[in-house]
Amino acid sequence: MVREMEFRRILGLPPYVFTIIDGLKYEARRNGRDVIDLGFGNPDIPSPDTAVEKLSEAAHNPRNHRYSASRGIPKLRQAVAALYLRRFGVELDPDTEVINTIGAKEGFSHLMWVLLQPGDAALVPSPSYPIHLWGPYFAGADARQVAIGDEVGHAAGAAYVDRVVEAWEYGWPKPRVVVLSFPHNPTTATIELPELQRLVDWALERDVILVHDFAYAETAFDGWKPPSILQCRGGKEVAVELYSMTKSFSMAGWRMAFLVGRSDVVEALAKLKSYLDYGTFQPIQIAATVTLNEELDYPRHVSAIYESRRNALWDGLDRIGWQFPRPLATMFAWAPIPEAYRHLGSIEFAKLLVRECDVAVSPGVGFGPGGDGHVRFALIENEQRIGQAVRNLRKGLSRLSGSD
Ligand SMILES: Cc1ncc(COP(=O)(O)O)c(C=O)c1O
């Protein structure tokens, strides 16, 4: 008989709420219903042909079947440095200021191991992409949540900076790490460069590392371009940034991201990772290198698709009276639960949308208690399907309110 044991590191983890909605979605589909899935942020846009072709070519070369370099092959790191120079005007030393990670999620998790230990604290956004909250916790540290409030767009980023400074100045022990991530998942909050500069200026006078998860670096609309924290004066002295190919190049499954910036932090992560992994499969690194060097327009192409979908969803919801600020970036819409259903909370409301409207969304509470008043739509279906989702929502919700 198996003796019962406690697995303490994961004991505090709540059940992944998205699985509840997934369960309902699969059940509805088994019953023949056409559920439109706007839940999980799993990109549906194909990766660039260049990446696929280079991967297949490189995979045929047995030299690429061996262990690769944990920090990433030199040409890949050079390609990232070239991208930062081209896109942000930021110079990076590919040898000391760039390291390849197995997606931003792996990079972030192990970075927290490097920066934090029991007794330490990090400031993290609330609501947050789950690993921002749980990464510090896995490292045995305390994660103190700082609200991304109801301010709209860039004002939300500015308000987050104010709240971070306040939480740090009044908190004890002093947090060693501040996590930020703009454009922000799930709230779609954004930030402008002067506000990032204000945070960097503040951090330069403190013992604190700024960790910027820049997953939506290229996914922005209406001509706006998100700033990198490394564009700030002194940025490389206090900050590291995670740049991922998942959304920008629609290469989610490839697990290709980079930690860039402050060199002692990059080196520390490289040291830890040299114990943990042998890097990404080399053909993937080669394919990513060629993609970064040759597919300069792909991020714009991907972003334009999300922008059309943003328009279809937001305009549609606006027309049916479900109103909230128009997202300027990311691949999401963060919608407050309509007044009449707010008492249900986000899980019950999301269940209701599957049952009554054949539309799956993510309940906001899945991003922490700060998200419970909202649901998140992910723009992972095409415009026609999004249009259908809006019609389903109009019909389902007006049936429930008795006005149909
Ligand atoms: C804020 C944020 N960080 C990281 C990730 C995951 O990125 P990657 O696929 O590079 O691990 C996501 C994906 O949804 C995200 O929203």
Short mmCIF file of C-alpha atoms and ligand atoms in Angstrom, two decimals:
data_model
loop_
_atom_site.label_atom_id
_atom_site.label_comp_id
_atom_site.label_asym_id
_atom_site.label_seq_id
_atom_site.Cartn_x
_atom_site.Cartn_y
_atom_site.Cartn_z
CA MET A 1 0.00 0.00 0.00
CA VAL A 2 1.25 3.51 -0.83
CA ARG A 3 2.09 5.49 2.33
CA GLU A 4 0.56 8.92 2.29
CA MET A 5 3.02 11.82 2.00
CA GLU A 6 2.70 15.57 1.78
CA PHE A 7 4.34 17.36 -1.15
CA ARG A 8 4.81 20.61 0.67
CA ARG A 9 6.17 22.73 -2.18
CA ILE A 10 2.93 22.37 -4.14
CA LEU A 11 0.53 21.96 -1.22
CA GLY A 12 -0.50 25.63 -1.23
CA LEU A 13 -1.23 25.64 -4.96
CA PRO A 14 -4.93 26.15 -5.66
CA PRO A 15 -6.47 23.90 -8.30
CA TYR A 16 -5.96 25.41 -11.75
CA VAL A 17 -9.37 27.09 -12.24
CA PHE A 18 -9.07 27.05 -16.02
CA THR A 19 -9.48 23.27 -15.94
CA ILE A 20 -13.02 23.71 -14.58
CA ILE A 21 -14.05 25.70 -17.64
CA ASP A 22 -12.16 23.32 -19.92
CA GLY A 23 -14.13 20.41 -18.43
CA LEU A 24 -17.44 22.16 -19.17
CA LYS A 25 -16.27 23.06 -22.67
CA TYR A 26 -15.34 19.46 -23.51
CA GLU A 27 -18.61 18.18 -22.09
CA ALA A 28 -20.61 20.67 -24.21
CA ARG A 29 -18.62 19.71 -27.31
CA ARG A 30 -19.22 16.01 -26.61
CA ASN A 31 -22.92 16.88 -26.62
CA GLY A 32 -22.51 18.29 -30.12
CA ARG A 33 -22.43 21.99 -29.19
CA ASP A 34 -20.13 24.38 -31.00
CA VAL A 35 -18.32 26.11 -28.14
CA ILE A 36 -16.21 29.09 -29.23
CA ASP A 37 -13.04 28.95 -27.19
CA LEU A 38 -11.70 32.31 -26.10
CA GLY A 39 -10.22 30.90 -22.89
CA PHE A 40 -6.62 29.72 -22.90
CA GLY A 41 -4.11 32.20 -24.47
CA ASN A 42 -2.67 29.58 -26.80
CA PRO A 43 -1.85 31.27 -30.13
CA ASP A 44 -3.51 29.75 -33.23
CA ILE A 45 -1.51 31.76 -35.81
CA PRO A 46 1.09 29.55 -37.57
CA SER A 47 4.80 30.07 -36.87
CA PRO A 48 6.79 31.57 -39.78
CA ASP A 49 7.56 29.16 -42.65
CA THR A 50 11.22 30.16 -42.33
CA ALA A 51 11.30 28.72 -38.80
CA VAL A 52 9.63 25.47 -39.83
CA GLU A 53 11.87 24.97 -42.87
CA LYS A 54 15.08 25.75 -40.99
CA LEU A 55 14.06 23.46 -38.14
CA SER A 56 13.49 20.56 -40.47
CA GLU A 57 16.78 21.17 -42.31
CA ALA A 58 18.78 21.48 -39.09
CA ALA A 59 17.11 18.42 -37.58
CA HIS A 60 18.51 16.29 -40.41
CA ASN A 61 22.07 17.13 -39.37
CA PRO A 62 23.23 14.64 -36.69
CA ARG A 63 25.66 17.24 -35.34
CA ASN A 64 22.60 19.05 -34.02
CA HIS A 65 21.37 16.02 -32.08
CA ARG A 66 23.87 16.43 -29.26
CA TYR A 67 23.49 18.48 -26.11
CA SER A 68 23.46 22.16 -26.96
CA ALA A 69 24.68 25.22 -25.07
CA SER A 70 22.51 25.96 -22.05
CA ARG A 71 22.86 29.73 -22.45
CA GLY A 72 22.07 29.52 -26.19
CA ILE A 73 24.34 29.24 -29.24
CA PRO A 74 26.37 32.43 -29.91
CA LYS A 75 24.58 33.25 -33.19
CA LEU A 76 21.21 33.12 -31.45
CA ARG A 77 22.36 35.53 -28.74
CA GLN A 78 23.81 37.80 -31.43
CA ALA A 79 20.45 37.76 -33.24
CA VAL A 80 18.71 38.85 -30.02
CA ALA A 81 21.21 41.67 -29.54
CA ALA A 82 20.58 42.77 -33.14
CA LEU A 83 16.82 42.73 -32.53
CA TYR A 84 17.15 44.90 -29.40
CA LEU A 85 19.31 47.38 -31.29
CA ARG A 86 16.94 47.51 -34.26
CA ARG A 87 13.72 47.59 -32.31
CA PHE A 88 14.59 49.52 -29.14
CA GLY A 89 17.95 51.18 -29.84
CA VAL A 90 19.39 49.18 -26.92
CA GLU A 91 22.91 47.76 -27.15
CA LEU A 92 23.37 44.33 -25.57
CA ASP A 93 26.54 42.31 -25.21
CA PRO A 94 25.50 38.89 -26.52
CA ASP A 95 28.09 37.17 -24.30
CA THR A 96 27.16 38.68 -20.96
CA GLU A 97 23.75 40.32 -21.30
CA VAL A 98 21.70 37.70 -23.18
CA ILE A 99 20.73 34.16 -22.26
CA ASN A 100 18.30 31.79 -23.94
CA THR A 101 15.49 30.38 -21.76
CA ILE A 102 13.00 27.60 -22.43
CA GLY A 103 10.16 30.07 -22.80
CA ALA A 104 9.64 33.10 -20.60
CA LYS A 105 7.89 30.91 -18.03
CA GLU A 106 10.90 28.67 -17.41
CA GLY A 107 13.19 31.72 -17.47
CA PHE A 108 11.07 33.55 -14.93
CA SER A 109 10.71 30.54 -12.60
CA HIS A 110 14.42 29.81 -12.41
CA LEU A 111 15.25 33.49 -12.20
CA MET A 112 13.22 33.60 -9.00
CA TRP A 113 15.36 30.74 -7.63
CA VAL A 114 18.42 32.82 -8.42
CA LEU A 115 17.16 36.05 -6.89
CA LEU A 116 15.16 34.86 -3.90
CA GLN A 117 15.35 32.48 -0.99
CA PRO A 118 13.29 31.85 2.16
CA GLY A 119 12.93 35.08 4.12
CA ASP A 120 13.07 37.24 0.98
CA ALA A 121 10.14 38.99 -0.63
CA ALA A 122 9.07 40.06 -4.11
CA LEU A 123 6.46 42.58 -5.19
CA VAL A 124 4.22 41.12 -7.88
CA PRO A 125 1.20 42.44 -9.79
CA SER A 126 -2.36 41.54 -8.78
CA PRO A 127 -4.06 40.14 -10.77
CA SER A 128 -1.14 38.40 -12.40
CA TYR A 129 -0.04 35.83 -14.89
CA PRO A 130 0.09 32.86 -12.49
CA ILE A 131 3.86 32.25 -12.48
CA HIS A 132 4.51 35.86 -11.41
CA LEU A 133 2.80 35.03 -8.15
CA TRP A 134 3.92 31.42 -7.79
CA GLY A 135 7.52 31.79 -9.03
CA PRO A 136 8.65 33.60 -5.84
CA TYR A 137 6.63 31.13 -3.79
CA PHE A 138 8.40 28.13 -5.41
CA ALA A 139 11.69 29.81 -4.45
CA GLY A 140 10.47 29.75 -0.83
CA ALA A 141 10.01 33.53 -0.73
CA ASP A 142 7.08 35.77 0.02
CA ALA A 143 5.15 37.28 -2.91
CA ARG A 144 3.44 40.54 -1.94
CA GLN A 145 0.71 41.54 -4.34
CA VAL A 146 0.48 45.07 -5.65
CA ALA A 147 -2.76 46.01 -7.38
CA ILE A 148 -2.99 46.77 -11.06
CA GLY A 149 -5.95 49.04 -10.41
CA ASP A 150 -8.87 50.19 -12.49
CA GLU A 151 -6.88 53.00 -14.10
CA VAL A 152 -7.12 52.82 -17.87
CA GLY A 153 -4.29 52.02 -20.31
CA HIS A 154 -0.97 53.82 -19.64
CA ALA A 155 -2.37 55.34 -16.43
CA ALA A 156 -2.53 51.80 -15.00
CA GLY A 157 1.22 51.39 -15.51
CA ALA A 158 1.92 54.75 -13.86
CA ALA A 159 -0.30 53.85 -10.90
CA TYR A 160 1.45 50.48 -10.55
CA VAL A 161 4.79 52.30 -10.26
CA ASP A 162 3.34 54.50 -7.49
CA ARG A 163 1.99 51.50 -5.61
CA VAL A 164 5.24 49.53 -5.96
CA VAL A 165 7.25 52.42 -4.53
CA GLU A 166 4.82 52.76 -1.64
CA ALA A 167 4.73 49.01 -0.92
CA TRP A 168 8.52 48.85 -0.96
CA GLU A 169 9.10 51.93 1.20
CA TYR A 170 6.59 50.82 3.86
CA GLY A 171 7.24 47.05 3.65
CA TRP A 172 9.58 44.92 5.74
CA PRO A 173 11.75 43.02 5.01
CA LYS A 174 12.57 45.12 1.98
CA PRO A 175 11.61 43.22 -1.20
CA ARG A 176 14.64 42.24 -3.28
CA VAL A 177 12.64 41.89 -6.47
CA VAL A 178 9.93 43.91 -8.21
CA VAL A 179 8.05 42.08 -10.93
CA LEU A 180 6.37 44.08 -13.67
CA SER A 181 4.93 43.06 -17.00
CA PHE A 182 3.58 45.60 -19.47
CA PRO A 183 1.60 45.18 -21.68
CA HIS A 184 -0.07 43.19 -18.95
CA ASN A 185 -1.78 39.82 -18.99
CA PRO A 186 -4.63 39.62 -18.00
CA THR A 187 -5.62 43.27 -17.56
CA THR A 188 -4.11 44.66 -20.82
CA ALA A 189 -2.68 47.57 -18.77
CA THR A 190 0.19 49.38 -20.50
CA ILE A 191 3.00 51.74 -19.55
CA GLU A 192 4.95 54.53 -21.24
CA LEU A 193 8.71 54.99 -21.15
CA PRO A 194 8.80 57.97 -18.71
CA GLU A 195 7.00 55.88 -16.08
CA LEU A 196 9.45 53.01 -16.55
CA GLN A 197 12.24 55.59 -16.21
CA ARG A 198 10.71 56.81 -12.95
CA LEU A 199 10.81 53.24 -11.60
CA VAL A 200 14.39 52.70 -12.80
CA ASP A 201 15.53 56.02 -11.23
CA TRP A 202 13.96 54.95 -7.95
CA ALA A 203 15.48 51.45 -8.12
CA LEU A 204 18.97 52.81 -8.83
CA GLU A 205 18.99 54.16 -5.27
CA ARG A 206 17.78 50.89 -3.69
CA ASP A 207 18.93 47.26 -3.35
CA VAL A 208 16.30 45.89 -5.66
CA ILE A 209 16.14 44.11 -9.02
CA LEU A 210 13.41 44.93 -11.52
CA VAL A 211 12.19 41.93 -13.50
CA HIS A 212 10.17 42.90 -16.56
CA ASP A 213 8.25 40.13 -18.30
CA PHE A 214 7.89 41.59 -21.80
CA ALA A 215 5.86 38.74 -23.33
CA TYR A 216 3.73 41.21 -25.34
CA ALA A 217 6.62 43.33 -26.60
CA GLU A 218 5.27 43.34 -30.15
CA THR A 219 1.56 42.76 -29.69
CA ALA A 220 0.21 46.31 -29.62
CA PHE A 221 -2.35 48.24 -31.65
CA ASP A 222 -3.32 51.59 -33.10
CA GLY A 223 0.32 52.31 -33.99
CA TRP A 224 1.54 52.20 -30.38
CA LYS A 225 4.82 50.40 -29.57
CA PRO A 226 5.47 49.10 -26.05
CA PRO A 227 8.75 50.33 -24.50
CA SER A 228 11.49 48.06 -23.19
CA ILE A 229 12.71 48.76 -19.66
CA LEU A 230 16.24 48.63 -21.06
CA GLN A 231 15.56 51.81 -23.01
CA CYS A 232 15.69 53.65 -19.67
CA ARG A 233 18.87 55.41 -18.56
CA GLY A 234 20.47 53.06 -16.04
CA GLY A 235 18.10 50.24 -17.05
CA LYS A 236 20.87 47.70 -17.44
CA GLU A 237 22.09 48.47 -13.90
CA VAL A 238 18.86 47.46 -12.18
CA ALA A 239 16.69 45.53 -14.61
CA VAL A 240 16.39 42.33 -16.55
CA GLU A 241 13.76 41.67 -19.18
CA LEU A 242 12.20 38.53 -20.63
CA TYR A 243 11.58 38.70 -24.38
CA SER A 244 9.67 35.75 -25.82
CA MET A 245 9.07 34.51 -29.36
CA THR A 246 5.80 32.87 -28.21
CA LYS A 247 3.45 35.73 -29.03
CA SER A 248 5.67 38.02 -31.13
CA PHE A 249 6.50 35.33 -33.68
CA SER A 250 3.64 32.98 -32.79
CA MET A 251 6.09 30.27 -31.75
CA ALA A 252 4.46 29.08 -28.51
CA GLY A 253 5.38 25.41 -28.70
CA TRP A 254 9.02 26.09 -29.56
CA ARG A 255 9.78 27.39 -26.04
CA MET A 256 12.07 30.16 -27.17
CA ALA A 257 12.67 33.21 -24.98
CA PHE A 258 15.55 35.28 -23.65
CA LEU A 259 16.58 36.99 -20.45
CA VAL A 260 18.44 40.20 -21.26
CA GLY A 261 19.88 43.09 -19.29
CA ARG A 262 21.86 43.38 -16.05
CA SER A 263 24.87 41.15 -16.58
CA ASP A 264 25.41 39.72 -13.09
CA VAL A 265 21.79 38.53 -13.05
CA VAL A 266 22.11 37.03 -16.53
CA GLU A 267 25.33 35.29 -15.45
CA ALA A 268 23.72 34.00 -12.27
CA LEU A 269 20.84 32.48 -14.23
CA ALA A 270 23.33 30.99 -16.70
CA LYS A 271 25.14 29.33 -13.79
CA LEU A 272 21.96 27.86 -12.32
CA LYS A 273 20.77 26.67 -15.73
CA SER A 274 24.11 24.99 -16.43
CA TYR A 275 23.16 22.64 -13.58
CA LEU A 276 19.55 22.21 -14.68
CA ASP A 277 19.44 21.83 -18.46
CA TYR A 278 21.45 21.55 -21.65
CA GLY A 279 19.50 24.20 -23.47
CA THR A 280 16.84 24.03 -26.12
CA PHE A 281 17.19 21.43 -28.89
CA GLN A 282 19.81 22.93 -31.21
CA PRO A 283 17.72 22.81 -34.43
CA ILE A 284 15.16 24.99 -32.64
CA GLN A 285 17.88 27.45 -31.68
CA ILE A 286 19.11 27.53 -35.28
CA ALA A 287 15.58 28.03 -36.62
CA ALA A 288 14.98 30.82 -34.08
CA THR A 289 18.23 32.52 -35.07
CA VAL A 290 17.30 32.58 -38.75
CA THR A 291 13.77 33.74 -37.92
CA LEU A 292 15.01 36.63 -35.78
CA ASN A 293 17.43 37.69 -38.51
CA GLU A 294 15.14 37.27 -41.51
CA GLU A 295 11.50 37.53 -40.45
CA LEU A 296 11.67 41.16 -39.40
CA ASP A 297 8.04 41.84 -40.32
CA TYR A 298 6.47 38.76 -38.76
CA PRO A 299 5.70 40.37 -35.38
CA ARG A 300 3.85 43.17 -37.21
CA HIS A 301 1.90 40.59 -39.23
CA VAL A 302 0.91 38.71 -36.05
CA SER A 303 0.01 41.90 -34.24
CA ALA A 304 -2.18 43.07 -37.14
CA ILE A 305 -4.19 39.84 -36.91
CA TYR A 306 -4.74 40.34 -33.17
CA GLU A 307 -5.69 43.95 -33.83
CA SER A 308 -8.47 42.95 -36.26
CA ARG A 309 -9.70 40.41 -33.73
CA ARG A 310 -9.54 43.02 -30.96
CA ASN A 311 -11.71 45.26 -33.13
CA ALA A 312 -14.20 42.48 -33.86
CA LEU A 313 -14.55 41.54 -30.20
CA TRP A 314 -14.45 44.95 -28.59
CA ASP A 315 -16.72 46.65 -31.16
CA GLY A 316 -19.13 43.72 -30.93
CA LEU A 317 -19.26 43.73 -27.13
CA ASP A 318 -19.60 47.51 -27.13
CA ARG A 319 -22.61 47.22 -29.49
CA ILE A 320 -24.36 44.75 -27.21
CA GLY A 321 -23.79 47.03 -24.22
CA TRP A 322 -20.87 45.19 -22.58
CA GLN A 323 -18.55 48.18 -22.27
CA PHE A 324 -15.02 48.60 -20.98
CA PRO A 325 -11.84 50.39 -22.12
CA ARG A 326 -10.52 49.26 -25.49
CA PRO A 327 -7.32 47.20 -25.11
CA LEU A 328 -4.26 48.81 -26.68
CA ALA A 329 -2.08 45.72 -26.49
CA THR A 330 -1.78 41.97 -25.70
CA MET A 331 -4.05 39.29 -27.19
CA PHE A 332 -6.77 39.66 -24.57
CA ALA A 333 -9.77 41.67 -23.50
CA TRP A 334 -10.33 42.08 -19.75
CA ALA A 335 -14.04 42.50 -19.31
CA PRO A 336 -15.76 43.43 -16.05
CA ILE A 337 -18.60 41.04 -15.26
CA PRO A 338 -21.87 42.83 -16.15
CA GLU A 339 -23.59 44.29 -13.08
CA ALA A 340 -26.48 41.81 -13.12
CA TYR A 341 -24.09 38.84 -12.76
CA ARG A 342 -21.37 40.31 -10.58
CA HIS A 343 -22.63 38.55 -7.45
CA LEU A 344 -21.87 35.20 -9.12
CA GLY A 345 -18.11 35.74 -9.16
CA SER A 346 -15.97 34.95 -12.18
CA ILE A 347 -16.04 31.13 -12.04
CA GLU A 348 -19.82 30.84 -11.96
CA PHE A 349 -20.17 33.56 -14.57
CA ALA A 350 -17.69 31.82 -16.89
CA LYS A 351 -19.60 28.55 -16.41
CA LEU A 352 -22.81 30.34 -17.29
CA LEU A 353 -21.26 31.66 -20.52
CA VAL A 354 -20.36 28.11 -21.60
CA ARG A 355 -23.79 26.75 -20.68
CA GLU A 356 -25.95 29.58 -22.05
CA CYS A 357 -23.86 31.13 -24.83
CA ASP A 358 -21.42 28.40 -26.00
CA VAL A 359 -18.53 30.77 -25.31
CA ALA A 360 -15.54 29.79 -23.15
CA VAL A 361 -13.55 32.52 -21.36
CA SER A 362 -11.07 32.51 -18.46
CA PRO A 363 -12.49 33.39 -15.04
CA GLY A 364 -10.58 36.37 -13.64
CA VAL A 365 -10.00 34.69 -10.28
CA GLY A 366 -7.62 32.31 -12.07
CA PHE A 367 -5.21 35.27 -12.03
CA GLY A 368 -5.56 35.72 -8.28
CA PRO A 369 -8.26 37.15 -6.01
CA GLY A 370 -7.70 40.61 -7.56
CA GLY A 371 -9.21 39.29 -10.80
CA ASP A 372 -12.54 37.97 -9.54
CA GLY A 373 -14.66 40.85 -10.90
CA HIS A 374 -13.61 40.12 -14.49
CA VAL A 375 -13.38 37.50 -17.20
CA ARG A 376 -10.64 37.36 -19.83
CA PHE A 377 -11.27 36.82 -23.52
CA ALA A 378 -8.27 35.49 -25.50
CA LEU A 379 -8.20 36.46 -29.18
CA ILE A 380 -7.41 32.97 -30.39
CA GLU A 381 -10.27 32.46 -32.85
CA ASN A 382 -10.69 34.24 -36.17
CA GLU A 383 -12.93 37.29 -36.70
CA GLN A 384 -15.89 35.27 -37.99
CA ARG A 385 -15.83 33.05 -34.91
CA ILE A 386 -15.44 36.10 -32.68
CA GLY A 387 -18.45 37.67 -34.43
CA GLN A 388 -20.39 34.47 -33.75
CA ALA A 389 -19.31 34.57 -30.09
CA VAL A 390 -20.67 38.12 -29.75
CA ARG A 391 -24.01 37.04 -31.30
CA ASN A 392 -24.17 34.07 -28.93
CA LEU A 393 -23.46 36.35 -25.97
CA ARG A 394 -26.15 38.81 -27.04
CA LYS A 395 -28.73 36.08 -27.42
CA GLY A 396 -27.79 34.12 -24.30
CA LEU A 397 -27.53 37.11 -21.98
CA SER A 398 -30.74 38.75 -23.21
CA ARG A 399 -32.57 35.41 -22.83
CA LEU A 400 -31.37 35.25 -19.23
CA SER A 401 -32.41 38.82 -18.53
CA GLY A 402 -35.83 38.10 -20.05
CA SER A 403 -35.52 40.76 -22.74
CA ASP A 404 -35.53 38.36 -25.70
C1 LIG B 1 2.91 37.59 -19.12
C2 LIG B 1 3.31 36.30 -19.75
N1 LIG B 1 4.53 35.81 -19.53
C3 LIG B 1 4.93 34.66 -20.08
C4 LIG B 1 4.08 33.92 -20.87
C5 LIG B 1 4.56 32.63 -21.42
O1 LIG B 1 5.57 32.86 -22.33
P1 LIG B 1 6.45 31.66 -22.86
O2 LIG B 1 5.60 30.90 -23.82
O3 LIG B 1 7.62 32.34 -23.48
O4 LIG B 1 6.83 30.81 -21.68
C6 LIG B 1 2.79 34.38 -21.14
C7 LIG B 1 1.88 33.59 -21.95
O5 LIG B 1 0.69 33.66 -21.89
C8 LIG B 1 2.40 35.60 -20.54
O6 LIG B 1 1.16 36.08 -20.73
#
